[in-house]
Amino acid sequence: MKAFLAALGAVISAVAGNRAVTAVRSQTPYACGAAGGVLISFEDDMSVLHSRFPNLNLYVDTPSHGFPPSYSIMYCLATAEFVESDFGSGYIEDQRRFAISSVTWSTKNLTLEKGDNFNTLRGKIDLVRDENNRTTATNIPIGTNRAKSNLVNLEVNPAVGVDKPHQGEFTFTAQNPNPVFTPCFNGRSSVALKFDFDIFAYTKDGGVSSGGWDVDFNLIYEKCHWAPADDTWGQVRIPDYEVCKYKVANQTTLRRGLYRLY
């Protein structure tokens, strides 16, 4: 029996470690399209949240009303969605939560001339937690409760390309001074976890990079014990954010829409 339980525990752990993205969306498809342009993964030990943007690049944005010199920019807004059960089985010994301790930006080839002044890098993630609040198969309406918190919002000055040019690989790491923990994950398939990424870079006077930026979010990962208070997590909370109504008297069609926002 002990051998069986140990084997079962190993299987549960292996499944919990296999975190698969269920959906990817991009608000900036020209920079980081959802189909192959946004690659999100976790280390098996949850030490790092990797985000790779194979097509993202720093480019010169020349003002339409003038001539160079002009600034360079890089911008990606994307969302990766997971299911809460990807982060724990719900068993007490397998419940986890994490916070972001630091952010590392890197690219293989960054070209800056003296005076280009690479002065802004941003790495931001908001976590949106959508929970199906249906309790039975006949509960009408079926709704979604939404909670949202910022996990990290770092904007730093790399100070590269100021007094001398730069050519080649680039890596920059910044610590997160205000780590915010996720709720304790309870392994519920009815809870969707949506990570909203905001990646931004800016130079004062030009500069380019090759396509492909990696942004690694280093994690503080710890065991926890789920409690009802975890379902009140979030800097912003919207009960019944979205509701599906069905089986309405004298109607046979499905109606879907916003039910109540407050």
Coordinates of C-alpha atoms in Angstrom, one line a residue:
M1 CA 0.0 0.0 0.0
K2 CA 2.8 2.5 0.9
A3 CA 4.5 1.7 -2.5
F4 CA 1.2 2.3 -4.3
L5 CA 0.6 5.7 -2.5
A6 CA 4.2 6.7 -3.3
A7 CA 3.7 5.9 -6.9
L8 CA 0.4 7.8 -7.0
G9 CA 2.0 10.8 -5.4
A10 CA 4.7 10.7 -8.1
V11 CA 2.1 10.7 -10.8
I12 CA 0.2 13.6 -9.2
S13 CA 3.4 15.6 -8.9
A14 CA 4.3 14.9 -12.5
V15 CA 0.9 16.0 -13.7
A16 CA 1.0 19.1 -11.6
G17 CA 4.4 20.0 -13.1
N18 CA 3.1 19.9 -16.6
R19 CA 1.7 23.4 -16.9
A20 CA 0.2 23.9 -20.4
V21 CA -1.0 27.2 -21.8
T22 CA -4.7 26.9 -22.7
A23 CA -4.9 30.2 -24.6
V24 CA -2.7 33.0 -25.9
R25 CA -4.0 36.4 -26.9
S26 CA -2.1 39.5 -28.2
Q27 CA -3.1 43.1 -28.3
T28 CA -0.1 43.9 -30.4
P29 CA 0.0 41.2 -33.1
Y30 CA 2.4 43.2 -35.3
A31 CA 5.0 42.9 -32.6
C32 CA 4.2 39.7 -30.8
G33 CA 1.5 37.6 -32.5
A34 CA -0.4 35.0 -30.5
A35 CA 0.5 32.3 -33.1
G36 CA 4.2 31.6 -32.3
G37 CA 5.1 35.1 -31.1
V38 CA 4.4 34.6 -27.4
L39 CA 5.9 31.6 -25.7
I40 CA 5.2 31.2 -22.0
S41 CA 6.5 28.4 -19.8
F42 CA 7.4 27.6 -16.2
E43 CA 10.5 25.8 -14.8
D44 CA 9.4 22.5 -13.3
D45 CA 10.5 23.6 -9.9
M46 CA 8.6 26.9 -10.4
S47 CA 11.8 28.9 -10.0
V48 CA 11.3 31.0 -13.2
L49 CA 8.4 32.1 -15.4
H50 CA 9.9 32.3 -18.9
S51 CA 8.4 34.5 -21.5
R52 CA 9.9 34.5 -25.0
F53 CA 9.0 36.8 -27.8
P54 CA 10.7 35.5 -31.0
N55 CA 9.6 38.3 -33.3
L56 CA 9.8 41.2 -30.9
N57 CA 12.5 43.8 -31.7
L58 CA 13.6 47.3 -30.9
Y59 CA 13.1 49.5 -34.0
V60 CA 13.5 53.2 -34.9
D61 CA 10.2 55.1 -34.9
T62 CA 11.0 58.2 -37.0
P63 CA 8.5 61.0 -36.4
S64 CA 6.4 61.7 -39.5
H65 CA 6.9 65.4 -39.2
G66 CA 10.7 65.4 -39.2
F67 CA 14.0 63.5 -39.9
P68 CA 16.2 61.4 -37.7
P69 CA 17.5 61.5 -35.1
S70 CA 14.5 59.9 -33.5
Y71 CA 13.6 57.5 -30.7
S72 CA 13.4 53.7 -30.8
I73 CA 10.7 51.6 -29.3
M74 CA 9.6 48.0 -28.5
Y75 CA 6.2 47.1 -27.2
C76 CA 4.2 43.9 -26.5
L77 CA 0.9 43.4 -24.8
A78 CA -0.1 39.7 -24.5
T79 CA -2.1 37.3 -22.3
A80 CA -1.3 33.7 -21.5
E81 CA -4.1 31.6 -19.8
F82 CA -3.7 28.6 -17.6
V83 CA -6.0 26.5 -15.4
E84 CA -5.5 26.5 -11.6
S85 CA -5.1 22.7 -11.6
D86 CA -1.9 23.2 -13.5
F87 CA -0.3 24.6 -10.3
G88 CA -1.3 22.0 -7.8
S89 CA -3.6 19.0 -7.3
G90 CA -5.6 20.5 -4.4
Y91 CA -4.1 18.1 -1.9
I92 CA -2.9 19.9 1.2
E93 CA 0.7 18.8 0.6
D94 CA 0.6 20.0 -3.0
Q95 CA -0.8 23.5 -2.6
R96 CA 1.4 26.3 -3.8
R97 CA 1.7 30.1 -4.4
F98 CA 4.4 32.3 -5.8
A99 CA 5.6 35.9 -6.2
I100 CA 8.0 37.5 -8.6
S101 CA 11.4 38.4 -7.0
S102 CA 13.2 39.9 -10.1
V103 CA 13.1 40.3 -13.8
T104 CA 15.7 39.7 -16.4
W105 CA 15.5 41.1 -20.0
S106 CA 17.8 39.7 -22.7
T107 CA 18.4 39.7 -26.5
K108 CA 21.2 38.3 -28.6
N109 CA 22.0 41.4 -30.6
L110 CA 21.4 45.0 -29.5
T111 CA 23.0 47.8 -31.5
L112 CA 23.3 51.3 -30.0
E113 CA 25.4 54.2 -31.1
K114 CA 26.9 56.6 -28.6
G115 CA 24.1 58.9 -27.4
D116 CA 21.2 56.6 -28.3
N117 CA 20.5 56.4 -24.6
F118 CA 18.6 53.2 -23.9
N119 CA 16.8 54.6 -20.8
T120 CA 13.6 52.6 -20.4
L121 CA 12.8 48.9 -19.9
R122 CA 9.5 47.7 -18.5
G123 CA 8.4 44.3 -17.3
K124 CA 4.8 44.1 -15.9
I125 CA 2.5 41.2 -15.2
D126 CA -1.1 41.4 -13.9
L127 CA -2.7 38.2 -12.8
V128 CA -6.4 37.8 -13.5
R129 CA -8.3 35.1 -11.7
D130 CA -11.6 34.0 -13.2
E131 CA -13.7 31.6 -11.2
N132 CA -16.8 29.9 -12.4
N133 CA -19.3 30.5 -9.5
R134 CA -21.7 27.8 -10.6
T135 CA -22.5 25.4 -7.8
T136 CA -24.8 22.9 -9.4
A137 CA -25.7 21.9 -12.9
T138 CA -29.1 23.7 -12.6
N139 CA -27.8 26.9 -11.1
I140 CA -29.2 29.8 -13.1
P141 CA -27.4 31.9 -14.2
I142 CA -23.9 30.6 -14.6
G143 CA -21.4 33.3 -13.7
T144 CA -17.8 34.2 -13.5
N145 CA -16.2 36.1 -10.6
R146 CA -13.1 38.1 -11.5
A147 CA -10.2 39.1 -9.3
K148 CA -7.0 40.9 -10.4
S149 CA -3.7 42.0 -8.9
N150 CA -0.4 43.3 -10.2
L151 CA 2.4 40.9 -9.5
V152 CA 5.2 43.1 -10.8
N153 CA 5.6 46.5 -12.4
L154 CA 9.2 47.3 -13.0
E155 CA 10.4 50.2 -15.1
V156 CA 14.2 50.7 -15.1
N157 CA 16.9 52.6 -16.8
P158 CA 19.6 50.4 -18.2
A159 CA 21.8 53.5 -19.1
V160 CA 23.3 51.8 -22.1
G161 CA 24.4 53.6 -25.2
V162 CA 24.9 56.9 -23.4
D163 CA 28.7 57.6 -23.3
K164 CA 29.7 54.8 -25.6
P165 CA 28.2 52.5 -28.3
H166 CA 27.0 49.0 -27.6
Q167 CA 27.0 46.0 -30.0
G168 CA 26.1 42.4 -29.2
E169 CA 24.3 40.6 -26.5
F170 CA 22.4 42.4 -23.9
T171 CA 21.2 41.3 -20.4
F172 CA 19.7 43.3 -17.6
T173 CA 18.3 42.2 -14.3
A174 CA 16.3 44.3 -11.7
Q175 CA 14.9 43.3 -8.4
N176 CA 11.2 43.6 -7.6
P177 CA 11.0 45.7 -4.4
N178 CA 7.3 44.8 -3.8
P179 CA 6.6 41.1 -4.4
V180 CA 2.9 40.3 -4.4
F181 CA 1.9 36.6 -3.9
T182 CA -0.7 34.8 -5.9
P183 CA -3.5 33.2 -4.0
C184 CA -3.0 29.7 -2.7
F185 CA -3.7 27.4 -5.6
N186 CA -6.3 24.7 -4.8
G187 CA -6.3 22.7 -8.0
R188 CA -9.7 23.7 -9.3
S189 CA -10.3 23.3 -13.0
S190 CA -13.1 25.9 -12.7
V191 CA -10.5 28.6 -12.1
A192 CA -8.7 30.3 -15.0
L193 CA -5.5 32.1 -14.4
K194 CA -4.6 34.8 -17.0
F195 CA -1.2 36.4 -17.0
D196 CA -1.3 39.8 -18.7
F197 CA 2.2 40.8 -20.0
D198 CA 3.3 44.4 -20.7
I199 CA 6.8 44.5 -22.2
F200 CA 8.2 47.8 -23.2
A201 CA 11.6 49.4 -24.2
Y202 CA 12.5 52.9 -25.3
T203 CA 15.6 54.8 -26.4
K204 CA 16.0 58.5 -26.6
D205 CA 17.8 58.7 -29.9
G206 CA 17.7 55.5 -32.0
G207 CA 19.1 52.0 -31.8
V208 CA 17.9 48.6 -33.1
S209 CA 17.9 44.9 -32.0
S210 CA 17.5 41.7 -33.8
G211 CA 14.2 39.9 -33.5
G212 CA 13.8 37.9 -30.3
W213 CA 13.6 39.0 -26.6
D214 CA 13.5 36.9 -23.5
V215 CA 12.0 38.2 -20.3
D216 CA 12.5 35.9 -17.3
F217 CA 10.5 36.5 -14.1
N218 CA 12.3 34.8 -11.2
L219 CA 9.9 33.4 -8.6
I220 CA 9.6 33.0 -4.9
Y221 CA 7.7 29.7 -4.7
E222 CA 6.3 28.3 -1.4
K223 CA 3.9 25.8 0.0
C224 CA 0.7 27.1 1.5
H225 CA -2.7 25.9 2.9
W226 CA -5.8 27.0 1.0
A227 CA -8.4 28.8 3.1
P228 CA -11.7 30.5 2.1
A229 CA -9.9 33.9 2.5
D230 CA -7.9 33.0 -0.6
D231 CA -11.1 33.4 -2.7
T232 CA -11.1 37.1 -1.6
W233 CA -7.7 37.7 -3.1
G234 CA -7.2 40.6 -5.5
Q235 CA -6.6 44.3 -5.6
V236 CA -9.7 44.5 -7.9
R237 CA -12.7 42.2 -7.5
I238 CA -15.8 42.1 -9.8
P239 CA -18.4 39.6 -8.7
D240 CA -20.6 38.2 -11.5
Y241 CA -18.1 39.8 -14.0
E242 CA -19.8 37.7 -16.7
V243 CA -23.0 35.7 -16.7
C244 CA -24.7 33.3 -19.0
K245 CA -28.5 33.2 -18.9
Y246 CA -30.3 30.2 -20.2
K247 CA -33.7 28.4 -20.0
V248 CA -35.5 31.8 -19.8
A249 CA -39.3 31.4 -19.9
N250 CA -40.7 31.3 -23.4
Q251 CA -37.2 31.3 -25.0
T252 CA -35.2 28.5 -26.4
T253 CA -32.2 30.5 -27.5
L254 CA -29.0 31.1 -25.4
R255 CA -28.5 34.6 -24.2
R256 CA -25.0 35.6 -23.0
G257 CA -23.9 39.0 -21.7
L258 CA -22.7 41.1 -18.9
Y259 CA -25.0 40.7 -15.9
R260 CA -23.7 42.9 -13.2
L261 CA -20.6 45.0 -12.7
Y262 CA -19.6 46.5 -9.3

